XYZ file of N, CA, C and O in Angstrom:
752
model
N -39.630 -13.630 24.888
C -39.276 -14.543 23.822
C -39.671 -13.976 22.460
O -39.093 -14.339 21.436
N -40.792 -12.965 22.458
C -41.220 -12.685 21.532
C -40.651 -11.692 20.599
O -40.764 -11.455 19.396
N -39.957 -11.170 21.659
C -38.924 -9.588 21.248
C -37.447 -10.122 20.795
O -36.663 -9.413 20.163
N -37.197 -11.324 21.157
C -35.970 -11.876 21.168
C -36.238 -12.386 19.643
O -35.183 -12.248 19.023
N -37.274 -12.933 18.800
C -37.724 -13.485 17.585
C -37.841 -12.413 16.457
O -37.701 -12.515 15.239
N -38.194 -11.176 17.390
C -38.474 -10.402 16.591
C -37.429 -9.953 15.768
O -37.164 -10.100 14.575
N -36.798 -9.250 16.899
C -35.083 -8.758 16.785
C -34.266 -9.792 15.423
O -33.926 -9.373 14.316
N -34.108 -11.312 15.996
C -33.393 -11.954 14.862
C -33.711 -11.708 13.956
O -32.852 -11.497 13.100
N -35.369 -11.569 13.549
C -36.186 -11.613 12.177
C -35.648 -10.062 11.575
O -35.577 -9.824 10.369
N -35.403 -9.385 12.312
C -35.190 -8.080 11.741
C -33.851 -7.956 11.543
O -33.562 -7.231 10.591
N -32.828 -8.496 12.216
C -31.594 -8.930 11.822
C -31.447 -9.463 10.166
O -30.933 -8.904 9.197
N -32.141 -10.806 10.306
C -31.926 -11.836 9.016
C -32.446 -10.391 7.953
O -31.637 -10.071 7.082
N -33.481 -9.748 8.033
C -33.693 -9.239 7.093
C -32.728 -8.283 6.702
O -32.523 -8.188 5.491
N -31.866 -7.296 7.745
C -31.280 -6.496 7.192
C -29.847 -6.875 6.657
O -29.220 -6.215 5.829
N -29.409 -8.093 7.283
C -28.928 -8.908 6.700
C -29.033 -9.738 4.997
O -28.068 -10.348 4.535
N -29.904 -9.648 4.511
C -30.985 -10.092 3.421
C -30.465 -8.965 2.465
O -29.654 -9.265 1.589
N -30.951 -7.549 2.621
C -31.155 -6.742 2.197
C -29.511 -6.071 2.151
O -29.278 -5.899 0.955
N -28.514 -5.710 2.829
C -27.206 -5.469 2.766
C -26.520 -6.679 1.947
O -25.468 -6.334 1.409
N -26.797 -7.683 1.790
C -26.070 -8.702 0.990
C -26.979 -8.996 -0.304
O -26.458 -9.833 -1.041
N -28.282 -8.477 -0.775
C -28.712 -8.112 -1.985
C -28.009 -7.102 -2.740
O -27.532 -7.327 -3.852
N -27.923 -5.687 -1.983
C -26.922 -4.479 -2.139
C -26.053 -4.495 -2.930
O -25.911 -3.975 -4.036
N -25.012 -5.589 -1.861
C -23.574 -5.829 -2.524
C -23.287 -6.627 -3.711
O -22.253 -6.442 -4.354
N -24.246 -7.598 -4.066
C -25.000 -8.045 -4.935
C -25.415 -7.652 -6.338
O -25.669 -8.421 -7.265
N -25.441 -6.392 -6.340
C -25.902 -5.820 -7.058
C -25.302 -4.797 -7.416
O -25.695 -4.091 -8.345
N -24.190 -4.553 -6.682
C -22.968 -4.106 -7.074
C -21.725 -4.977 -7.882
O -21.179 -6.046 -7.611
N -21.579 -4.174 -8.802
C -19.811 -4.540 -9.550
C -19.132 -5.391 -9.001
O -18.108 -4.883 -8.544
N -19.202 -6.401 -8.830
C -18.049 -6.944 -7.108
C -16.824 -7.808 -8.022
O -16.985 -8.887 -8.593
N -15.238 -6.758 -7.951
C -14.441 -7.502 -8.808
C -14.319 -9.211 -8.244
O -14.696 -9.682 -7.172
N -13.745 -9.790 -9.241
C -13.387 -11.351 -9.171
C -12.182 -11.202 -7.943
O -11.804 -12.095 -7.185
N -11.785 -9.999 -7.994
C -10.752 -10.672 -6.890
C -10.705 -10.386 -5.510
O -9.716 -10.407 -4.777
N -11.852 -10.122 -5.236
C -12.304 -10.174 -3.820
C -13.115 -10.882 -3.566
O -14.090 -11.226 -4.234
N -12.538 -11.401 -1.793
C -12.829 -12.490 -1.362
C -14.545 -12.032 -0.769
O -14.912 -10.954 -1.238
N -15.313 -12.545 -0.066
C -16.710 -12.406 0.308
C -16.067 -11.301 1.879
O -16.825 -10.460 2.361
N -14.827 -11.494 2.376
C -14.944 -10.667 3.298
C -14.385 -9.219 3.033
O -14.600 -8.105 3.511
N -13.578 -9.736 2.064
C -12.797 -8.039 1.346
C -14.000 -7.112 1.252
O -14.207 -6.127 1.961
N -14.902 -7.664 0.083
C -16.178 -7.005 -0.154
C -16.951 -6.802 0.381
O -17.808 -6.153 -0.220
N -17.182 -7.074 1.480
C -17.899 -7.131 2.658
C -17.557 -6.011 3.191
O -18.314 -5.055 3.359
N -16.177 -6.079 3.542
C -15.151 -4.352 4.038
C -15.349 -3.541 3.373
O -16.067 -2.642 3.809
N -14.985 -3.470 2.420
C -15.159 -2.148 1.191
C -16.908 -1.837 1.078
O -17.360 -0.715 0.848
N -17.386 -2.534 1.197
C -18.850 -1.797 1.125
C -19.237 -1.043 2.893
O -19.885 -0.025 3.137
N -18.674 -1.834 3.697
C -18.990 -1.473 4.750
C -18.295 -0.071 4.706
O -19.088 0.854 4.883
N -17.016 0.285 4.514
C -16.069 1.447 4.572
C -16.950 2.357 3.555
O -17.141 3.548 3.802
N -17.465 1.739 2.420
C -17.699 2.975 1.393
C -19.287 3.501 1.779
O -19.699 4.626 1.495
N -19.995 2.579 2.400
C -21.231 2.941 3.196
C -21.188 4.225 4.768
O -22.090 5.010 5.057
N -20.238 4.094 5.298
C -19.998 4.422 6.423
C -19.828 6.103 5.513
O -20.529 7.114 5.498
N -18.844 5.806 5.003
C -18.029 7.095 4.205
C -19.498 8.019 3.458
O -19.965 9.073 3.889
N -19.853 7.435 2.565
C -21.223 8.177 2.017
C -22.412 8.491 3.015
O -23.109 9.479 2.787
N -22.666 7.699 4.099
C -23.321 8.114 5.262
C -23.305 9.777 5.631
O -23.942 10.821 5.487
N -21.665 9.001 6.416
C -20.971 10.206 7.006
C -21.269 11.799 6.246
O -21.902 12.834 6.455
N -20.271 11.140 5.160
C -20.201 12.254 3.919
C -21.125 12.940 4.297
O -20.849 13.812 5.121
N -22.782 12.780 3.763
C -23.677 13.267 3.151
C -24.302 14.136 4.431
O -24.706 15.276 4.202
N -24.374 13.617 5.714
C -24.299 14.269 6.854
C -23.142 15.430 7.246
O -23.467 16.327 8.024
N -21.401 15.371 6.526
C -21.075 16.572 6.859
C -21.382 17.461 5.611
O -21.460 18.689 5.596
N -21.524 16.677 4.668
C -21.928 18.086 3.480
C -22.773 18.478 3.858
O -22.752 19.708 3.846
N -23.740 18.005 4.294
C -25.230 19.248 4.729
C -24.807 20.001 5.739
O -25.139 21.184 5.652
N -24.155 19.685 6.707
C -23.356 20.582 7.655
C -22.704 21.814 7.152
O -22.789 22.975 7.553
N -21.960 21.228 6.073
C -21.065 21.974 5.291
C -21.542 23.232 4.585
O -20.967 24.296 4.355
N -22.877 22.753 4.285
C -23.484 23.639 3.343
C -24.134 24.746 4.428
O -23.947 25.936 4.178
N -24.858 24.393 5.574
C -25.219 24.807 6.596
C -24.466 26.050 7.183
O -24.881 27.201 7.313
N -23.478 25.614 7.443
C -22.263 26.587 7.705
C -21.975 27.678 6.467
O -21.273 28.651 6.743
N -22.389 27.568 5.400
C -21.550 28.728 4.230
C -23.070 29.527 4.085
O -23.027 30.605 3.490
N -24.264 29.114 4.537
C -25.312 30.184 4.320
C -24.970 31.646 5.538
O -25.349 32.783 5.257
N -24.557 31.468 6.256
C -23.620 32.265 6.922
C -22.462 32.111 7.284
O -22.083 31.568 8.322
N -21.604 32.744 6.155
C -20.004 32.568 6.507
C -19.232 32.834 7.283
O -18.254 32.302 7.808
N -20.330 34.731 7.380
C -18.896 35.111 8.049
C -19.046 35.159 9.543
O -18.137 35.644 10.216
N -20.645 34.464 10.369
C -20.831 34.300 11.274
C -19.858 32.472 11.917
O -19.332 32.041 12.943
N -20.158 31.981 10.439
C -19.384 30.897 11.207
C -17.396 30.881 11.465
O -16.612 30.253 12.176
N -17.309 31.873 10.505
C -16.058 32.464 10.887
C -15.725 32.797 11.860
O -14.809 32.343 12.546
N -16.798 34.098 12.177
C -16.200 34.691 13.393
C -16.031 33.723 14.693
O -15.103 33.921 15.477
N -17.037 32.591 14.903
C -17.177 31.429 15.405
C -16.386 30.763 15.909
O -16.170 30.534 17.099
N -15.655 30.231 14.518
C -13.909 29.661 14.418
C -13.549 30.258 14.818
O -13.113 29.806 15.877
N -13.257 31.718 14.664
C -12.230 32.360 15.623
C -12.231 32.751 17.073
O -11.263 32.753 17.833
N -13.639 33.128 17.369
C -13.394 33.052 18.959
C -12.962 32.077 19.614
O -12.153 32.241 20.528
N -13.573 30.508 19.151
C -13.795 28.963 19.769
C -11.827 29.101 19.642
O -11.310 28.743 20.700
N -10.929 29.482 18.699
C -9.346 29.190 18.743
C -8.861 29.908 19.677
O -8.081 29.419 20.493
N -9.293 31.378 19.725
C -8.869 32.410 20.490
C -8.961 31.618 22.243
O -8.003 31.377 22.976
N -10.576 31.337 22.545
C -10.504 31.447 23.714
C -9.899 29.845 24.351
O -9.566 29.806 25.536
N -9.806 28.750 23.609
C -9.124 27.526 23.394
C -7.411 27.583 24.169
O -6.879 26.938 25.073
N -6.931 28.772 23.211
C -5.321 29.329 23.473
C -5.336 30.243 23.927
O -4.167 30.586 23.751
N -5.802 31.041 24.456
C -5.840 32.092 25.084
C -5.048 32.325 26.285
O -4.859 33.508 26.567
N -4.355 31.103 27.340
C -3.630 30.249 28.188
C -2.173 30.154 27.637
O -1.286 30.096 28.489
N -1.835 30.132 26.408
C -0.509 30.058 25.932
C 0.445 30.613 25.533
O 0.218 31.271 24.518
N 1.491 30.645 25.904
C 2.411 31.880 25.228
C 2.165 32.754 23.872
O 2.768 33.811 23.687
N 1.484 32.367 23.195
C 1.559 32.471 21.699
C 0.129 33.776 22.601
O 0.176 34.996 22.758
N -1.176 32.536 23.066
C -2.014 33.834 23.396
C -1.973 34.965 24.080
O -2.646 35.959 23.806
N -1.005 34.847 25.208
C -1.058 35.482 26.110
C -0.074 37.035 26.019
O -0.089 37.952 26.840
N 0.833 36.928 24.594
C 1.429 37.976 24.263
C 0.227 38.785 23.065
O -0.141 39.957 22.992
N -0.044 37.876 22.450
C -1.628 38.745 22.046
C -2.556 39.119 22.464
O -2.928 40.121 21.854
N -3.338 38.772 23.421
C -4.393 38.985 24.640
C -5.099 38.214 23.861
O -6.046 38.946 23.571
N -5.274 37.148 23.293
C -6.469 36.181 22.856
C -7.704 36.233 23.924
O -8.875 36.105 23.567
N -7.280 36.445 25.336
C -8.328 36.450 26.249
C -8.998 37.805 26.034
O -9.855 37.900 26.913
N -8.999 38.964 25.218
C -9.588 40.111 25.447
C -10.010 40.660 24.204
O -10.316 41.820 23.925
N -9.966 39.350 23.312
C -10.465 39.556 21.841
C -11.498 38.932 21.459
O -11.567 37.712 21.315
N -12.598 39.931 21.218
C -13.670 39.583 20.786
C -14.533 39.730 19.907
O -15.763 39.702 19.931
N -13.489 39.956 18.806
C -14.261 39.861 17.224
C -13.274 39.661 16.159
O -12.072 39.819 16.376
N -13.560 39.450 15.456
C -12.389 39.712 14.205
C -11.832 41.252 14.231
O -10.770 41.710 14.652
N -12.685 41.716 13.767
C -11.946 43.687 14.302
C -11.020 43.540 15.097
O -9.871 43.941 14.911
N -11.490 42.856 16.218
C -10.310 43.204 17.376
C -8.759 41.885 16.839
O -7.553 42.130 16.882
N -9.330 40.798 16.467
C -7.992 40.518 16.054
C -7.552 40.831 15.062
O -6.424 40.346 14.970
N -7.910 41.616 13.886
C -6.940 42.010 13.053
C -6.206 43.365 13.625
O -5.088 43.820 13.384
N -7.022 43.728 14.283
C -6.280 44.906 15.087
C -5.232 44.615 16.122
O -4.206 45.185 15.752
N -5.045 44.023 17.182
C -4.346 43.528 17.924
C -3.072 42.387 17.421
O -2.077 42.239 18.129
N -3.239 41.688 16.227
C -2.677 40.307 15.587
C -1.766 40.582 14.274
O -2.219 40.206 13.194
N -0.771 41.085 14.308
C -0.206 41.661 13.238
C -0.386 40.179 11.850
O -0.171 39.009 12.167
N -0.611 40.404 11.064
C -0.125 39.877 9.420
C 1.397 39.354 9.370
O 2.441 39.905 9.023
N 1.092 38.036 9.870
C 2.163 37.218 9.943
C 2.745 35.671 8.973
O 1.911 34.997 8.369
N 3.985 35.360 8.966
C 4.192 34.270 7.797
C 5.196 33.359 9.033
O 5.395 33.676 10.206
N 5.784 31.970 8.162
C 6.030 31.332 8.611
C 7.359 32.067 9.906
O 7.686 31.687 11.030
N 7.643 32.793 9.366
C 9.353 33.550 9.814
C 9.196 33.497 11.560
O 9.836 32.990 12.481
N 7.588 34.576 11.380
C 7.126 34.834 12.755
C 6.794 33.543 13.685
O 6.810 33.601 14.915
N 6.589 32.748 13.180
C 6.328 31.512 14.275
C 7.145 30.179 14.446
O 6.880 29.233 15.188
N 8.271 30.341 13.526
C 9.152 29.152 13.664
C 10.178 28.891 14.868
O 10.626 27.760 15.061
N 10.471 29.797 15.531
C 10.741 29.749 16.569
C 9.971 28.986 17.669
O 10.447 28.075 18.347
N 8.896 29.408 17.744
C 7.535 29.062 18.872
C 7.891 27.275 17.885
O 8.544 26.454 18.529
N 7.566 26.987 16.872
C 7.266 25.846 16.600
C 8.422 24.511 17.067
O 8.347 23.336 17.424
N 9.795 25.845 16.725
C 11.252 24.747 17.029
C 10.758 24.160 18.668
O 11.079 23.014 18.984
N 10.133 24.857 19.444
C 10.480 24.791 20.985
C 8.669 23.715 21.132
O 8.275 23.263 22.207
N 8.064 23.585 20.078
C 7.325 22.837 20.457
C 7.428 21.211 20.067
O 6.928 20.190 20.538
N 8.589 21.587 18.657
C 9.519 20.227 18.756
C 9.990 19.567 19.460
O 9.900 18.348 19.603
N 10.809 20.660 20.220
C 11.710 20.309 21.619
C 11.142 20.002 22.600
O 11.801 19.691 23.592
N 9.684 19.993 22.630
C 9.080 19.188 23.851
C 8.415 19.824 24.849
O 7.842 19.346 25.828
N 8.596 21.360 24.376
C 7.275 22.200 25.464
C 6.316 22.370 25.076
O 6.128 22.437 23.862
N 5.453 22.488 25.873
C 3.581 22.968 26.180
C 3.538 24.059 26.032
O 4.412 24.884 26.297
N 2.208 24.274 25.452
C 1.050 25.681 25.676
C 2.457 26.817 24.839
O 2.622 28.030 24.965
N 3.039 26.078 24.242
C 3.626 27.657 23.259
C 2.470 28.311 22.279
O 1.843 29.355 22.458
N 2.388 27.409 21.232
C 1.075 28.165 20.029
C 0.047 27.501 20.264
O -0.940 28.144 19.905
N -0.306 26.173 20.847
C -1.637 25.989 20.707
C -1.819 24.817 22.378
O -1.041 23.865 22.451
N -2.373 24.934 23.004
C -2.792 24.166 24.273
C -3.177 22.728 24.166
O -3.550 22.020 25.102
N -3.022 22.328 22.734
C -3.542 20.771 22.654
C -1.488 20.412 21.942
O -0.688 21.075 21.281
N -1.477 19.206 22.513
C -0.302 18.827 21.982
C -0.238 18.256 20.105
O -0.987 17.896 19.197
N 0.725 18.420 20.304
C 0.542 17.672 18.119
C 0.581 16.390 18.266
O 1.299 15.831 19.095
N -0.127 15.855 17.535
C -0.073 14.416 16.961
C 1.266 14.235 16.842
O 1.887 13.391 17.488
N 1.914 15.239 15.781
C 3.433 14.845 15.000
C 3.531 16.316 14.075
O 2.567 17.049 13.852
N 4.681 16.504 13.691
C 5.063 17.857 12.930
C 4.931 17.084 11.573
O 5.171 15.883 11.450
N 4.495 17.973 10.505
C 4.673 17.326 9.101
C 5.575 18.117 8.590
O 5.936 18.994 9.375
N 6.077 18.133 7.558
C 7.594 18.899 7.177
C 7.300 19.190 5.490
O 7.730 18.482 4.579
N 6.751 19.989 5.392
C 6.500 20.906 3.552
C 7.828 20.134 2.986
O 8.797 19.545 3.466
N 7.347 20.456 1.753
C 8.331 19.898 0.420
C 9.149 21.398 0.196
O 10.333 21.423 -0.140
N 8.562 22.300 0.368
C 9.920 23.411 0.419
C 9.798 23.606 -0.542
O 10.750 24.245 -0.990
N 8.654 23.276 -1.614
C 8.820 24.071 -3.039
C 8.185 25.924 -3.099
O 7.913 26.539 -4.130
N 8.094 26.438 -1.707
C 8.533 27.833 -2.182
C 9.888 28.415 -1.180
O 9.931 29.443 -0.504
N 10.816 27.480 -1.347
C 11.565 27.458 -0.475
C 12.498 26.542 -0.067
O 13.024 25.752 -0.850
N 12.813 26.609 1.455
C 13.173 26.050 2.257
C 11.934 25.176 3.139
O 10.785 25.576 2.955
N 12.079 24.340 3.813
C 11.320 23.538 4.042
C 10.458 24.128 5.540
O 11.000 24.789 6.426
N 9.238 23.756 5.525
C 8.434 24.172 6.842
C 8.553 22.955 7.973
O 8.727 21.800 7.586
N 8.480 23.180 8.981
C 7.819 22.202 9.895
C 6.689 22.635 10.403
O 6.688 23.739 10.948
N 5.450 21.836 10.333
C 4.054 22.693 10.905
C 3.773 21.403 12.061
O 4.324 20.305 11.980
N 2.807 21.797 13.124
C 2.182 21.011 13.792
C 1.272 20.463 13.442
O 0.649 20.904 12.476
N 0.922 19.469 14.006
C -0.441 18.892 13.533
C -0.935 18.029 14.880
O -0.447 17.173 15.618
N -2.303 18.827 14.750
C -3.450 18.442 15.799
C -3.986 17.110 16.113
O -4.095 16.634 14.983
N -4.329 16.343 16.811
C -5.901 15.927 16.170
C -6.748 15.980 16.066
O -7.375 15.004 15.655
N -7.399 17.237 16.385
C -8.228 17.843 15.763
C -8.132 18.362 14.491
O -9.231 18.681 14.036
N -7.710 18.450 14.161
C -7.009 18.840 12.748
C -7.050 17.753 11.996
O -7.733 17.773 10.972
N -6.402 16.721 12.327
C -6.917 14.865 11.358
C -8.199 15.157 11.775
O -8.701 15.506 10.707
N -9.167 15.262 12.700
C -10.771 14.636 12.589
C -11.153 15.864 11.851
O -12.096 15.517 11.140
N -11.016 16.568 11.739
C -11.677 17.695 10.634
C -11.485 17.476 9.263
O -12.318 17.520 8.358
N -9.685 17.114 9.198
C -9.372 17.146 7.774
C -10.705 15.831 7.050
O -11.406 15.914 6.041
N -10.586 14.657 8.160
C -11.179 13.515 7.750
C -12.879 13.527 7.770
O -13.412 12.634 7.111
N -13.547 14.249 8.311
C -15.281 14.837 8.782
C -15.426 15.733 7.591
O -16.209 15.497 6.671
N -14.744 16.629 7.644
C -14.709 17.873 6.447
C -14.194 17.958 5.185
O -14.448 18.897 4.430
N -13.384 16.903 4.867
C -12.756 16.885 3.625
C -12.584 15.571 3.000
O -12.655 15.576 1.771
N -12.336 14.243 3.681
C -12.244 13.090 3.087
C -13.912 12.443 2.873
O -14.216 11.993 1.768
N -14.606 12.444 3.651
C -16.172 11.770 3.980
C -16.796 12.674 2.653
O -17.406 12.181 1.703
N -16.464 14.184 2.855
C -17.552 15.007 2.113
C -16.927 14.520 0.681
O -17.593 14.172 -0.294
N -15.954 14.555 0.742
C -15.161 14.241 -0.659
C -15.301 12.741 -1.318
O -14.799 12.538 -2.424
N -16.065 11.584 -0.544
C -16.357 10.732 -0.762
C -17.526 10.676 -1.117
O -17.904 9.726 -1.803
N -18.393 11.694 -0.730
C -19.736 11.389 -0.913
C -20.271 12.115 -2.149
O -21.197 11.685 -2.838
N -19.551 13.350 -2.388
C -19.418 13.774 -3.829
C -19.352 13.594 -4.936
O -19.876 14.033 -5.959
N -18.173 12.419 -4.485
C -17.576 11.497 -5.849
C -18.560 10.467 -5.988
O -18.748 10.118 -7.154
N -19.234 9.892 -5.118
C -19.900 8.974 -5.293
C -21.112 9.549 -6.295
O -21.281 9.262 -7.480
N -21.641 10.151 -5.732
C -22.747 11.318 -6.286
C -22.291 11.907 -7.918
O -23.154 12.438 -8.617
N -21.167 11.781 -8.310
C -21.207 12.490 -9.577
C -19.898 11.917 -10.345
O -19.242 12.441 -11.245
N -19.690 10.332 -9.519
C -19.310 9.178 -10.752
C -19.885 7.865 -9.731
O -19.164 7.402 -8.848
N -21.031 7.446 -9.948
C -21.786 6.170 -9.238
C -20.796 5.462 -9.381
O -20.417 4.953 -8.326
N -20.187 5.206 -10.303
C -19.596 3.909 -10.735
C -18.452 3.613 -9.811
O -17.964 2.497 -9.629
N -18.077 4.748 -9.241
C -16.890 4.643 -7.715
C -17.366 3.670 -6.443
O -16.726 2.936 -5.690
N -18.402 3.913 -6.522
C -19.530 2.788 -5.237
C -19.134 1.187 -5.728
O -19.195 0.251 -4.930
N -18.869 1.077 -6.649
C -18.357 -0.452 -7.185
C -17.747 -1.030 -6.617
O -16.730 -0.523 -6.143
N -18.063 -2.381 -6.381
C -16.838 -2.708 -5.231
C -15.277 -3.452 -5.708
O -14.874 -4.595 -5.489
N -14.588 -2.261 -6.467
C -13.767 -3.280 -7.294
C -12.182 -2.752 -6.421
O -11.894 -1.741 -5.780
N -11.496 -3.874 -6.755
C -10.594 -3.876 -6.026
C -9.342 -2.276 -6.760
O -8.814 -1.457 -6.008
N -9.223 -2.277 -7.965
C -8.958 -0.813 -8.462
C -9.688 -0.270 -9.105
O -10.119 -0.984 -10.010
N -10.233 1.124 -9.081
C -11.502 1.796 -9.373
C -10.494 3.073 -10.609
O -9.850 4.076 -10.301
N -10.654 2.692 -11.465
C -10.262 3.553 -12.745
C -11.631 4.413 -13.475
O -12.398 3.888 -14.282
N -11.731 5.872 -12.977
C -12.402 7.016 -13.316
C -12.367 7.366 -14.426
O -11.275 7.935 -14.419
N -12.860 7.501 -15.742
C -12.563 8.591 -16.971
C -13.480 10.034 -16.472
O -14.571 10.215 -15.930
N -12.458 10.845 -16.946
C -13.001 11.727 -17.279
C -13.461 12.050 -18.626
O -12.369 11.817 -19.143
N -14.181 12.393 -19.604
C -14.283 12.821 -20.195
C -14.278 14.453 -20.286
O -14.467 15.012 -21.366
């Protein structure tokens, strides 16, 4: 009974203390108590997150080119199973040396083929995880691309680039943490 009292009491408080917070934030007139409620919860989660992959982030660039080489084995041996790998030997490459040596210097030309046929509905051509969905370039150096897209590729873009990019901004314009329903930045 005693742990069960406790718990609520520590509830009400953090409860107490998250609704002082918001409180004490900007909170436009035109949000309702649950809008604001959301938006702090989302922009809390986000600066959390954030601040946990930027230190990651930063973690990773004190050695670059180890975490490079990293990335590249973890893709290599991932696809290594797929047409795309298996005419390269992805399975017998084990450094960067060896794939710039083995992996010719390639552009879209070289892989649009492999990509048409992963449109069309086959497996394990360029990469062993299926796409979410193809996104399709604006074609402003050109003609238009179709690329794949992962999801791994959304949880990275969103871990590595939206969170860190939230937590940045927060960090070097506070006034974004506000809980207003449109958030207008000056730069000076």
């Amino acid at each position: 009974m005693h742990i069960v009292v406790f718990f609520a009491g520590a509830l009400l408080i953090l409860f107490a203390l998250v609704l002082l917070d918001i409180l004490s934030r900007d909170v436009s007139a035109l949000h309702t108590w649950r809008s604001a409620a959301d938006q702090y919860l989302a922009l809390t989660v986000l600066g959390r997150l954030g601040c946990y992959c930027h230190g990651a982030m930063l973690k990773d660039t004190e050695n670059l080119s180890n975490t490079q080489e990293e990335l590249l084995k973890n893709f290599l041996s991932a696809n290594a199973a797929t047409e795309y790998g298996k005419r390269y030997e992805f399975a017998r490459i084990t450094s960067r040396e060896d794939f710039v040596r083995v992996h010719p210097l390639t552009g879209y030309g070289d892989v649009e083929g492999y990509i048409e046929r992963m449109v069309a509905g086959e497996t394990e051509v360029l990469t062993k995880d299926q796409p979410k969905m193809f996104a399709v370039t604006s074609g402003t150096s050109g003609k238009t691309s179709v690329l794949p897209f992962l999801r791994k590729q959304q949880r990275i873009f969103f871990l590595r680039g939206i969170t860190v990019m939230s937590y940045c901004m927060a960090k070097v314009f506070p006034e974004s943490k506000m809980l207003r329903k449109v958030s207008l930045l000056r730069i000076d």
